[in-house]
Coordinates of C-alpha atoms in Angstrom, one line a residue:
M205 CA 13.5 27.5 4.3
P206 CA 12.3 24.1 3.1
A207 CA 8.8 23.3 3.7
I208 CA 7.9 20.5 6.3
L209 CA 6.1 17.7 5.0
R210 CA 2.6 17.7 6.0
R211 CA 1.2 15.7 8.8
R212 CA -1.8 13.5 8.1
K213 CA -3.8 10.6 9.6
L214 CA -3.1 7.0 8.5
I215 CA -5.6 5.9 5.8
S216 CA -6.4 2.6 4.6
I217 CA -4.3 0.8 2.0
K218 CA -6.3 0.7 -1.1
P219 CA -6.0 -2.2 -3.6
E220 CA -3.9 -0.4 -6.4
R221 CA -2.4 -3.5 -8.2
K222 CA -4.4 -6.0 -10.3
N223 CA -1.4 -7.9 -11.8
A224 CA 0.4 -8.7 -8.9
V225 CA 2.3 -12.1 -8.8
T226 CA 1.1 -14.4 -6.4
Y227 CA 2.6 -17.5 -4.7
R228 CA 1.5 -21.1 -3.5
K229 CA -0.3 -20.6 0.1
E230 CA 1.7 -23.4 1.4
E231 CA 5.2 -21.8 0.3
V232 CA 3.9 -18.4 1.9
Q233 CA 2.9 -19.7 5.2
A234 CA 6.3 -20.9 6.0
E235 CA 7.5 -17.6 5.7
V236 CA 5.0 -15.4 7.2
M237 CA 5.6 -15.0 11.1
T238 CA 2.2 -13.5 11.9
P239 CA -0.5 -16.0 12.2
P240 CA -4.1 -14.6 10.4
P241 CA -6.0 -12.4 12.8
A242 CA -9.3 -13.8 14.5
A243 CA -12.7 -13.5 12.5
D244 CA -14.2 -11.0 15.3
Q245 CA -11.0 -8.7 14.7
Q246 CA -11.7 -8.3 11.0
K247 CA -15.2 -7.1 11.8
I248 CA -14.0 -3.9 13.3
P249 CA -14.8 -1.1 11.1
G250 CA -11.6 0.3 9.1
S251 CA -9.5 -2.6 10.6
T252 CA -9.6 -4.4 7.0
V253 CA -8.1 -4.0 3.7
V254 CA -8.7 -6.1 0.6
C255 CA -5.5 -7.8 -1.0
P256 CA -5.3 -6.7 -4.5
A257 CA -4.1 -9.8 -5.6
C258 CA -6.2 -12.6 -4.0
K259 CA -9.0 -10.4 -3.3
R260 CA -9.4 -11.6 0.3
E261 CA -10.1 -9.2 3.1
V262 CA -7.3 -9.2 5.5
N263 CA -6.5 -7.4 8.7
K264 CA -4.7 -4.1 8.4
A265 CA -2.7 -4.2 11.4
E266 CA -1.4 -7.5 10.7
V267 CA -0.4 -6.4 7.1
E268 CA 1.4 -3.4 8.6
K269 CA 3.4 -5.6 10.9
N270 CA 4.0 -8.0 8.2
K271 CA 5.7 -5.1 6.2
Y272 CA 2.7 -4.6 3.7
V273 CA 2.9 -8.1 2.6
C274 CA -0.4 -10.0 2.3
Y275 CA -0.2 -12.9 5.0
E276 CA -2.6 -14.8 2.9
C277 CA -1.0 -15.0 -0.5
G278 CA 2.3 -13.4 -0.2
S279 CA 1.7 -10.5 -2.6
Y280 CA 3.1 -7.0 -1.9
F281 CA 1.1 -3.9 -1.2
R282 CA 2.6 -0.7 -2.5
V283 CA 4.3 1.1 0.4
R284 CA 3.8 4.8 1.2
T285 CA 6.8 7.3 1.8
K286 CA 6.6 7.7 5.3
N287 CA 6.2 4.1 5.7
R288 CA 9.0 3.1 3.6
I289 CA 11.4 5.7 5.6
R290 CA 10.2 3.8 8.8
M291 CA 10.9 0.2 7.5
V292 CA 14.4 1.2 6.0
A293 CA 15.8 4.4 7.8
D294 CA 17.0 4.5 11.4
A295 CA 14.3 6.1 13.6
G296 CA 14.7 9.9 13.6
T297 CA 17.6 10.0 11.0
F298 CA 15.7 10.9 7.9
E299 CA 16.3 14.4 6.8
P300 CA 14.3 15.7 3.8
W301 CA 16.0 18.0 1.0
F302 CA 14.7 20.2 -1.5
E303 CA 11.2 20.5 -0.2
Y304 CA 11.1 24.0 -1.3
L305 CA 10.9 23.3 -5.1
E306 CA 8.1 24.6 -6.8
S307 CA 6.4 23.0 -9.6
E308 CA 5.6 24.9 -12.8
N309 CA 3.4 24.2 -16.0
P310 CA 6.0 24.2 -18.9
L311 CA 3.3 23.4 -21.7
D312 CA 0.6 25.5 -20.0
F313 CA -1.4 22.0 -19.9
P314 CA -4.9 22.5 -19.0
E315 CA -5.7 21.5 -15.4
Y316 CA -2.2 20.4 -14.8
T317 CA -1.5 22.7 -11.9
Q318 CA -4.8 21.7 -10.3
K319 CA -4.1 18.0 -10.5
V320 CA -0.5 18.7 -9.0
E321 CA -1.9 20.6 -6.0
A322 CA -4.9 17.6 -5.6
A323 CA -2.0 15.1 -5.4
R324 CA -0.4 17.3 -2.7
E325 CA -3.7 17.5 -0.7
K326 CA -4.4 13.8 -1.0
T327 CA -0.9 12.6 0.0
G328 CA 0.6 15.1 2.2
L329 CA 3.8 15.0 -0.4
H330 CA 5.4 17.8 -1.7
E331 CA 6.1 15.8 -5.1
A332 CA 6.2 12.2 -6.3
V333 CA 9.8 11.8 -5.0
T334 CA 11.0 12.4 -1.5
I335 CA 14.9 12.5 -1.0
G336 CA 17.4 13.2 1.7
R337 CA 19.8 11.6 4.1
C338 CA 19.5 9.2 6.6
K339 CA 21.4 6.3 8.3
I340 CA 20.6 2.6 7.9
Y341 CA 21.7 0.7 10.8
G342 CA 24.1 3.5 11.5
E343 CA 25.4 3.8 7.9
E344 CA 25.0 7.0 6.2
T345 CA 23.6 7.3 2.9
V346 CA 21.3 9.7 0.6
L347 CA 17.9 7.9 0.4
G348 CA 15.2 8.8 -2.3
I349 CA 11.7 7.3 -2.5
C350 CA 9.1 7.6 -5.1
D351 CA 5.6 7.2 -4.3
A352 CA 2.9 5.9 -6.6
R353 CA 0.0 7.7 -5.3
F354 CA 1.6 11.1 -6.6
L355 CA 0.5 11.0 -10.2
M356 CA 1.5 7.5 -10.4
S357 CA 5.1 8.8 -9.4
S358 CA 5.4 10.0 -13.0
M359 CA 8.7 11.8 -13.6
G360 CA 8.1 15.5 -14.1
H361 CA 10.9 18.4 -13.8
V362 CA 10.6 18.7 -10.0
V363 CA 11.1 14.8 -9.7
G364 CA 14.1 15.0 -12.0
E365 CA 15.4 18.1 -10.1
K366 CA 15.2 16.5 -6.9
I367 CA 16.7 13.3 -7.9
A368 CA 19.7 15.5 -9.8
L369 CA 20.1 17.8 -6.7
G370 CA 20.0 14.9 -4.2
V371 CA 22.9 12.9 -6.1
E372 CA 25.0 16.1 -6.7
R373 CA 24.8 16.7 -3.1
A374 CA 25.7 12.8 -2.5
T375 CA 28.6 13.5 -4.7
D376 CA 30.0 16.5 -2.9
L377 CA 29.5 14.7 0.4
K378 CA 30.9 11.4 -0.7
L379 CA 28.1 9.5 0.1
P380 CA 26.1 6.5 -1.3
V381 CA 22.6 6.9 -3.0
I382 CA 19.7 4.4 -2.7
L383 CA 16.5 5.1 -4.7
F384 CA 13.5 3.4 -4.4
C385 CA 11.9 3.2 -7.8
C386 CA 8.3 3.2 -8.6
S387 CA 6.7 5.1 -11.4
G388 CA 4.6 5.0 -14.4
G389 CA 7.1 6.6 -16.6
A390 CA 7.3 10.2 -17.9
R391 CA 4.8 12.9 -17.0
M392 CA 2.9 13.4 -19.9
Q393 CA 1.5 16.9 -19.1
E394 CA 5.1 18.2 -19.1
G395 CA 5.7 16.8 -22.4
I396 CA 9.3 17.0 -23.9
I397 CA 10.5 18.7 -20.4
S398 CA 9.7 15.4 -19.0
L399 CA 11.9 13.4 -21.2
M400 CA 15.0 15.9 -20.5
Q401 CA 14.9 14.4 -16.9
M402 CA 15.9 11.1 -18.0
A403 CA 19.1 12.6 -19.3
K404 CA 19.6 14.9 -16.4
T405 CA 19.3 12.3 -13.7
S406 CA 21.5 9.8 -15.8
A407 CA 24.3 12.4 -16.1
A408 CA 24.0 13.1 -12.3
L409 CA 24.6 9.6 -11.7
K410 CA 27.6 9.3 -14.2
R411 CA 29.4 12.1 -11.9
H412 CA 28.5 10.3 -9.0
S413 CA 29.7 7.0 -10.2
D414 CA 33.2 8.6 -11.6
A415 CA 33.9 10.1 -8.1
G416 CA 33.8 6.2 -7.0
L417 CA 30.2 6.3 -5.2
L418 CA 28.0 3.7 -4.8
Y419 CA 24.3 3.8 -6.1
V420 CA 21.8 1.0 -5.4
P421 CA 18.3 1.5 -7.1
V422 CA 15.7 -0.7 -5.5
L423 CA 13.0 -1.6 -8.1
T424 CA 9.6 -1.7 -6.7
D425 CA 6.1 -2.3 -8.3
P426 CA 5.8 -0.9 -10.9
T427 CA 8.7 0.7 -12.5
T428 CA 8.2 1.6 -15.9
G429 CA 8.7 3.9 -19.0
G430 CA 11.2 6.6 -18.7
V431 CA 12.3 5.8 -15.2
T432 CA 13.5 2.4 -16.1
A433 CA 15.3 3.8 -19.0
S434 CA 17.0 6.3 -16.8
F435 CA 18.0 6.4 -13.0
A436 CA 16.2 3.1 -12.2
M437 CA 18.6 0.9 -14.2
L438 CA 22.0 2.6 -13.7
G439 CA 23.0 1.0 -10.4
D440 CA 26.3 -0.4 -9.4
I441 CA 23.9 -2.9 -7.8
I442 CA 20.1 -3.4 -8.6
L443 CA 17.8 -4.8 -6.3
A444 CA 14.0 -5.7 -6.6
E445 CA 11.2 -6.5 -4.7
P446 CA 9.4 -9.8 -5.3
G447 CA 6.9 -9.7 -8.2
A448 CA 7.4 -6.0 -9.0
L449 CA 6.3 -4.9 -12.5
I450 CA 9.7 -3.7 -14.4
G451 CA 10.0 -2.8 -17.9
F452 CA 10.0 0.0 -20.4
A453 CA 6.7 -0.3 -22.5
G454 CA 3.6 -1.3 -20.3
P455 CA 1.9 -4.7 -20.5
R456 CA -1.1 -3.0 -22.2
V457 CA 1.1 -1.4 -24.8
I458 CA 3.1 -4.2 -25.9
E459 CA -0.1 -6.7 -26.2
Q460 CA -1.6 -3.9 -28.3
T461 CA 1.3 -3.6 -30.2
I462 CA 2.2 -7.4 -31.0
G463 CA -1.5 -8.5 -31.0
Q464 CA -0.6 -11.3 -28.5
K465 CA -1.3 -12.1 -24.9
L466 CA 1.8 -11.8 -22.6
P467 CA 2.7 -15.0 -20.8
E468 CA 2.2 -15.1 -17.1
G469 CA 5.3 -13.3 -15.2
F470 CA 6.4 -11.4 -18.2
Q471 CA 8.2 -8.3 -17.0
R472 CA 8.1 -9.1 -13.5
A473 CA 11.2 -8.9 -11.2
E474 CA 11.6 -13.0 -11.6
F475 CA 11.8 -12.3 -15.2
Q476 CA 14.3 -9.3 -15.1
L477 CA 16.6 -11.8 -12.7
E478 CA 16.4 -14.6 -15.2
H479 CA 17.2 -12.0 -18.0
G480 CA 20.3 -10.6 -16.3
F481 CA 18.8 -7.0 -15.7
V482 CA 18.9 -7.0 -11.6
D483 CA 21.3 -8.4 -9.3
A484 CA 19.1 -9.9 -6.7
I485 CA 15.4 -9.9 -5.4
V486 CA 15.1 -9.4 -1.8
E487 CA 12.0 -10.0 0.2
R488 CA 10.8 -6.7 2.1
K489 CA 11.6 -8.1 5.5
N490 CA 15.2 -8.5 4.6
L491 CA 15.5 -5.2 2.8
K492 CA 17.1 -3.1 5.5
I493 CA 19.7 -5.6 6.6
T494 CA 20.6 -6.2 2.8
L495 CA 21.1 -2.6 2.2
N496 CA 23.3 -2.4 5.2
R497 CA 25.4 -5.0 4.3
I498 CA 26.0 -3.5 0.7
L499 CA 26.8 0.0 2.4
K500 CA 29.5 -1.7 4.5
M501 CA 31.0 -3.7 1.8
H502 CA 31.6 -0.7 0.0
H503 CA 33.5 1.5 2.7
S504 CA 36.5 3.3 1.4
R505 CA 39.9 1.3 2.4
E506 CA 43.4 1.5 2.2
G507 CA 45.0 -1.1 0.7
F508 CA 44.0 -4.9 -0.1
A509 CA 44.7 -6.6 3.2
D510 CA 42.7 -4.9 5.6
F511 CA 42.3 -8.1 7.7
D512 CA 40.7 -8.5 11.0
P513 CA 43.8 -8.4 13.6
L514 CA 41.8 -11.2 15.8
R515 CA 42.3 -13.7 12.7
M516 CA 46.3 -13.2 12.7
D517 CA 46.7 -16.5 14.5
D518 CA 44.4 -18.7 12.5
N519 CA 45.6 -22.3 11.7
Y520 CA 46.0 -22.9 8.1
E521 CA 47.6 -26.2 8.3
P522 CA 46.0 -29.2 6.9
T523 CA 44.4 -31.8 9.2
E524 CA 46.4 -34.8 10.4
L525 CA 44.4 -37.1 8.3
M526 CA 45.2 -35.0 5.4
R527 CA 48.9 -34.9 6.2
E528 CA 48.9 -38.7 6.2
R529 CA 47.0 -38.9 3.0
A530 CA 49.5 -36.7 1.5
A531 CA 52.4 -38.8 2.5
R532 CA 50.6 -42.1 1.2
A533 CA 49.8 -40.4 -2.2
K534 CA 51.2 -41.6 -5.2
G535 CA 51.8 -39.2 -8.4
L536 CA 49.3 -39.5 -11.0
T537 CA 49.9 -39.8 -14.6
P538 CA 49.0 -36.9 -17.1
W539 CA 45.9 -38.9 -18.3
E540 CA 45.0 -39.9 -14.6
K541 CA 45.1 -36.1 -14.0
V542 CA 42.9 -35.5 -16.8
K543 CA 40.2 -37.7 -15.3
A544 CA 40.7 -36.6 -11.7
A545 CA 40.1 -33.0 -12.9
R546 CA 36.9 -34.1 -14.5
K547 CA 35.3 -35.9 -11.4
V548 CA 32.0 -34.8 -10.5
D549 CA 32.6 -34.8 -6.8
R550 CA 35.7 -32.8 -7.0
P551 CA 35.1 -29.7 -4.9
S552 CA 33.6 -26.9 -7.0
A553 CA 34.1 -23.1 -7.0
T554 CA 31.2 -22.5 -4.5
D555 CA 32.8 -25.0 -2.1
Y556 CA 36.0 -23.1 -1.9
M557 CA 34.1 -19.8 -1.7
E558 CA 32.0 -21.1 1.2
N559 CA 35.1 -22.4 3.3
I560 CA 37.5 -19.5 2.7
F561 CA 35.3 -16.5 2.8
D562 CA 32.5 -14.8 4.9
E563 CA 29.4 -13.3 3.9
F564 CA 29.3 -14.1 0.3
M565 CA 26.7 -11.9 -1.5
E566 CA 26.0 -13.4 -5.0
F567 CA 25.1 -11.0 -7.8
H568 CA 23.5 -11.8 -10.9
G569 CA 23.2 -11.0 -14.7
D570 CA 25.2 -9.2 -17.6
R571 CA 22.8 -6.4 -17.9
Y572 CA 22.4 -7.4 -21.6
F573 CA 20.5 -10.7 -22.0
R574 CA 20.5 -13.4 -19.3
D575 CA 22.1 -14.4 -16.1
D576 CA 24.2 -17.4 -16.9
P577 CA 24.4 -20.0 -13.9
A578 CA 27.5 -21.4 -15.3
I579 CA 29.6 -18.4 -13.7
V580 CA 28.8 -17.4 -10.0
G581 CA 30.2 -14.3 -8.7
G582 CA 29.6 -11.5 -6.1
V583 CA 31.1 -9.7 -3.2
A584 CA 32.6 -11.6 0.2
Y585 CA 35.0 -11.0 3.1
L586 CA 38.4 -12.4 3.6
D587 CA 38.8 -11.9 7.5
G588 CA 37.2 -8.4 7.0
Q589 CA 38.7 -7.5 3.6
P590 CA 36.0 -7.2 0.7
V591 CA 37.0 -9.2 -2.5
T592 CA 35.2 -9.8 -5.6
V593 CA 34.8 -13.7 -6.0
I594 CA 34.2 -15.2 -9.4
G595 CA 34.0 -18.9 -10.0
I596 CA 32.8 -21.3 -13.1
Q597 CA 30.5 -23.8 -11.4
K598 CA 30.1 -27.2 -13.1
G599 CA 27.5 -29.0 -10.7
K600 CA 27.5 -31.8 -8.2
D601 CA 25.1 -34.3 -9.7
F602 CA 23.4 -34.7 -13.2
K603 CA 20.6 -32.3 -12.0
D604 CA 23.0 -29.6 -10.7
C605 CA 25.1 -30.0 -13.9
M606 CA 22.2 -29.4 -16.3
K607 CA 21.6 -26.1 -14.3
H608 CA 25.0 -24.8 -14.7
N609 CA 25.5 -26.0 -18.4
Y610 CA 28.3 -28.5 -17.2
G611 CA 30.4 -25.4 -16.3
M612 CA 30.5 -24.2 -20.1
P613 CA 29.9 -20.6 -19.9
S614 CA 27.8 -18.6 -22.6
P615 CA 28.5 -15.1 -23.7
E616 CA 26.4 -13.6 -21.0
G617 CA 28.5 -15.7 -18.2
Y618 CA 31.5 -13.9 -19.4
R619 CA 29.9 -10.7 -19.6
K620 CA 28.6 -10.8 -16.2
A621 CA 32.1 -11.8 -14.9
I622 CA 33.7 -8.7 -16.5
R623 CA 31.0 -6.4 -15.0
L624 CA 31.6 -7.8 -11.7
M625 CA 35.4 -7.4 -12.2
K626 CA 34.9 -3.5 -13.5
Q627 CA 32.8 -2.9 -10.4
A628 CA 35.5 -4.3 -8.3
E629 CA 38.1 -1.9 -9.9
K630 CA 35.8 1.1 -9.3
F631 CA 35.7 0.3 -5.6
G632 CA 39.1 -1.0 -5.0
R633 CA 38.5 -4.7 -4.4
P634 CA 40.8 -7.3 -5.3
V635 CA 39.6 -10.1 -7.6
I636 CA 39.9 -13.7 -7.2
T637 CA 38.6 -16.2 -9.8
F638 CA 38.2 -20.2 -9.5
V639 CA 38.3 -21.6 -12.8
N640 CA 37.1 -25.0 -13.7
T641 CA 35.6 -25.6 -17.2
A642 CA 36.1 -27.8 -20.4
G643 CA 35.6 -24.9 -22.0
A644 CA 33.2 -22.0 -23.4
Y645 CA 29.9 -23.3 -24.3
C646 CA 29.7 -23.9 -28.4
G647 CA 26.1 -24.0 -29.0
M648 CA 24.4 -22.1 -31.8
E649 CA 22.9 -19.4 -29.5
A650 CA 26.3 -18.8 -27.9
E651 CA 27.7 -17.9 -31.5
E652 CA 24.5 -15.8 -32.2
R653 CA 25.1 -13.8 -29.0
G654 CA 29.0 -13.4 -29.9
Q655 CA 30.8 -16.0 -27.8
G656 CA 34.1 -14.9 -29.4
E657 CA 33.5 -11.4 -28.8
A658 CA 32.6 -12.1 -25.1
I659 CA 35.6 -14.0 -24.4
A660 CA 37.9 -11.2 -26.2
R661 CA 36.3 -8.6 -24.3
N662 CA 37.3 -10.2 -20.9
L663 CA 40.9 -10.6 -22.2
Y664 CA 41.1 -7.1 -23.0
E665 CA 39.4 -5.7 -20.0
M666 CA 41.1 -7.9 -17.4
S667 CA 44.6 -7.1 -18.8
A668 CA 44.2 -3.5 -17.7
L669 CA 42.3 -3.6 -14.4
K670 CA 43.6 -1.6 -11.7
V671 CA 43.2 -3.6 -8.8
P672 CA 45.1 -7.2 -8.1
V673 CA 44.0 -10.2 -9.7
L674 CA 44.4 -13.8 -8.7
C675 CA 43.2 -16.6 -10.7
I676 CA 43.1 -20.4 -9.4
M677 CA 42.7 -23.3 -11.6
I678 CA 41.0 -25.7 -9.7
G679 CA 39.9 -28.6 -12.2
E680 CA 39.9 -28.3 -15.9
G681 CA 41.2 -25.3 -17.5
G682 CA 39.9 -25.4 -21.1
S683 CA 41.3 -23.3 -23.9
G684 CA 39.9 -19.9 -24.1
G685 CA 37.0 -20.5 -22.2
A686 CA 39.2 -20.7 -19.1
L687 CA 41.7 -17.9 -20.2
A688 CA 38.9 -15.7 -20.2
L689 CA 38.9 -15.5 -16.2
A690 CA 42.6 -16.3 -15.9
V691 CA 44.2 -13.1 -17.0
G692 CA 45.8 -12.6 -13.6
N693 CA 48.7 -11.0 -11.9
E694 CA 49.2 -14.5 -10.7
V695 CA 47.7 -17.7 -11.7
W696 CA 47.8 -20.8 -9.3
M697 CA 46.9 -24.4 -10.0
M698 CA 45.8 -27.4 -8.2
E699 CA 48.1 -30.2 -8.1
N700 CA 45.9 -32.5 -10.2
A701 CA 44.2 -29.8 -12.1
T702 CA 44.8 -29.5 -15.9
Y703 CA 45.2 -26.1 -18.2
C704 CA 45.5 -26.8 -21.9
V705 CA 45.0 -25.3 -25.4
L706 CA 42.3 -28.0 -26.1
S707 CA 41.0 -31.2 -24.8
P708 CA 43.3 -34.1 -25.3
E709 CA 40.4 -35.9 -27.3
G710 CA 40.2 -32.6 -29.4
F711 CA 44.0 -32.1 -29.8
A712 CA 44.2 -35.9 -31.1
S713 CA 41.4 -35.7 -33.4
I714 CA 43.1 -32.5 -34.8
L715 CA 46.6 -33.5 -35.2
W716 CA 46.2 -37.1 -35.4
K717 CA 42.6 -37.5 -36.8
D718 CA 42.2 -40.1 -33.8
G719 CA 40.4 -38.7 -31.0
K720 CA 41.1 -42.3 -29.1
R721 CA 44.7 -41.3 -28.7
A722 CA 43.6 -38.7 -26.0
K723 CA 45.7 -40.5 -23.6
E724 CA 49.0 -40.2 -25.6
A725 CA 48.0 -36.6 -26.4
S726 CA 47.8 -35.7 -22.6
E727 CA 51.3 -37.0 -22.0
I728 CA 53.0 -34.7 -24.6
M729 CA 50.8 -31.7 -24.4
K730 CA 52.3 -30.4 -21.0
I731 CA 49.0 -29.7 -19.3
T732 CA 49.9 -30.8 -15.8
A733 CA 50.6 -28.1 -13.0
M734 CA 54.3 -29.2 -12.8
D735 CA 54.6 -28.8 -16.6
L736 CA 53.3 -25.3 -16.8
K737 CA 55.0 -23.9 -13.6
S738 CA 58.1 -25.0 -15.3
L739 CA 56.9 -22.8 -18.3
G740 CA 56.1 -20.1 -16.4
V741 CA 52.4 -20.5 -17.1
I742 CA 51.5 -20.5 -13.3
E743 CA 53.2 -19.3 -10.2
Q744 CA 52.1 -21.8 -7.6
I745 CA 50.9 -25.6 -7.2
I746 CA 48.2 -26.0 -4.7
P747 CA 48.5 -29.1 -2.8
E748 CA 45.4 -31.8 -2.9
Y749 CA 46.7 -34.2 -0.1
G750 CA 46.1 -37.0 -2.3
V751 CA 43.4 -36.2 -4.7
A752 CA 40.4 -33.1 -4.2
D753 CA 37.7 -34.5 -2.9
A754 CA 35.0 -33.5 0.0
K755 CA 37.4 -34.9 2.7
A756 CA 40.2 -32.7 1.6
C757 CA 38.2 -29.4 0.8
E758 CA 38.6 -28.1 4.2
S759 CA 42.5 -28.5 4.3
I760 CA 42.8 -27.2 0.8
S761 CA 40.7 -24.3 1.6
R762 CA 42.9 -23.5 4.5
Y763 CA 46.0 -23.7 2.4
L764 CA 44.3 -21.2 -0.1
K765 CA 43.2 -19.0 2.4
G766 CA 46.6 -18.2 4.0
N767 CA 48.2 -18.0 0.7
I768 CA 45.6 -15.7 -0.7
K769 CA 46.1 -13.5 2.6
K770 CA 49.7 -13.3 2.0
F771 CA 49.2 -12.7 -1.8
L772 CA 47.2 -9.5 -0.8
E773 CA 49.6 -8.4 1.8
K774 CA 52.3 -8.1 -0.8
Q775 CA 49.8 -5.9 -3.0
N776 CA 49.7 -3.2 -0.4
G777 CA 51.4 0.4 -1.3
R778 CA 51.3 -0.6 -5.2
T779 CA 49.2 1.5 -7.6
G780 CA 46.5 0.4 -10.1
E781 CA 49.0 1.4 -13.2
Q782 CA 51.3 -1.1 -11.4
F783 CA 49.0 -4.0 -11.3
A784 CA 48.2 -3.4 -14.8
S785 CA 51.6 -3.1 -16.1
E786 CA 52.7 -6.2 -14.4
R787 CA 49.9 -8.2 -15.7
Y788 CA 50.7 -7.1 -19.2
A789 CA 54.4 -7.9 -18.6
R790 CA 53.2 -11.4 -17.5
F791 CA 51.5 -12.6 -20.6
R792 CA 53.8 -10.3 -22.8
K793 CA 56.8 -12.7 -22.1
F794 CA 55.1 -16.0 -23.9

């Protein structure tokens, strides 16, 4: 019979972190719901704890109410297993598994057995990880929690075995897995046996993934060493708590190796987000609802048009004003369409995402180098049907354009996009892309990181995706940088958008050695929606009701939403092989 976890009295939260990331006080005060306690409350013996970051004495009860976040500086206390379960799992639903496993001393390391027993006695835990089954707002999942108080949550053979067994049972039960990671890495007292746990846990997760099941690691402070290099970084969606130390080698080891002081914030969660290794940083107060949303988004569904029947009568017609505008509008010349497609105030990818879809959850990073803000992607609902949505974002003003690199993706942007598409394929979600770019970024660093390979890889992988793919040209469609997100079963194009092998300026410069003949070039390149529909390059032209601007965005979005739903309804009953074959035939004809 599994051993029951020992009951113990609540003890004070001890200061265990010295390098927690702190935030400006004025920012924190806007977020913290609980006011600081009165001075007389702080004087009750045992009622206060010292924040490891700001070193202030804070009221223990108020810190607990604030989910173990310091109300003075915003830094995060480490969380014990039972408290993590209480904050994440529905009350009374957590059922621990594999508590019967006994620890051994594979190297006969002196006093190791005594250290394990002392850790058990001190923490009341069976081992550094607790794993079992629970519900999160009613959503069933397997939940694992690492506890740093148990030998720094190092990964010994029992830790690896519990995780592997938990993942295997989740695979058999067809359940998702959520692991709260926190570890100093391998357990040195177990030597090579500890190292083997990295391969064992990774292999179990591969089988779980191959079964089409969801895995979400949540990286907490600290997540380092062999845990980072195995199960912590293998998630479909990787979340992190603010300020968490996340890395392979510890900061002290790196500083000793390179003989330099590391910059502030190095290896913290925010650093990992910027460098493309986590999908999102989630505040502790929002973790439970975020996990619930992710679990719901990954329910198994039949078909690609599981729409809310209550939305069947939604109106997708343009407003009266837009109908009047469309009636008065004059057709634009190709050069005028080039200028219209480039306008800064033209609705962007995120504008259409916000108007068409519900509950968009953005995911970040290519898992290799960086998160490219030129490409925005994630999962959303289309009237109840989960879809993967990816868009190239140009920006709304000078500052915003700078942030998004004027919509010119780098290699890591394309790699992020294909990562999200492959994720969509795994979970059977349709893919919808919004394309608006003058072209892929041509900087030196883009070449160093393999711009050509990244674009080629997208074309290669998109051609064989076993889910329906719809691509919508909403502005400029510049060369291979646009095509890298436009290998769809259907490609639609807005009325005044453009799509071309090269910009008219570049075309004129190459063929006529005169970039000033761009207007003339635009007239012979066949870059407009009408031209491309006649050539069979696109399937549908999206009306702009005059010209796409903020006033027209709602009506354009209505039109798109209604037609996207019709597109997805046509895909029901078709197989993944059919989608891939159709896409192959579509491009094979050119």
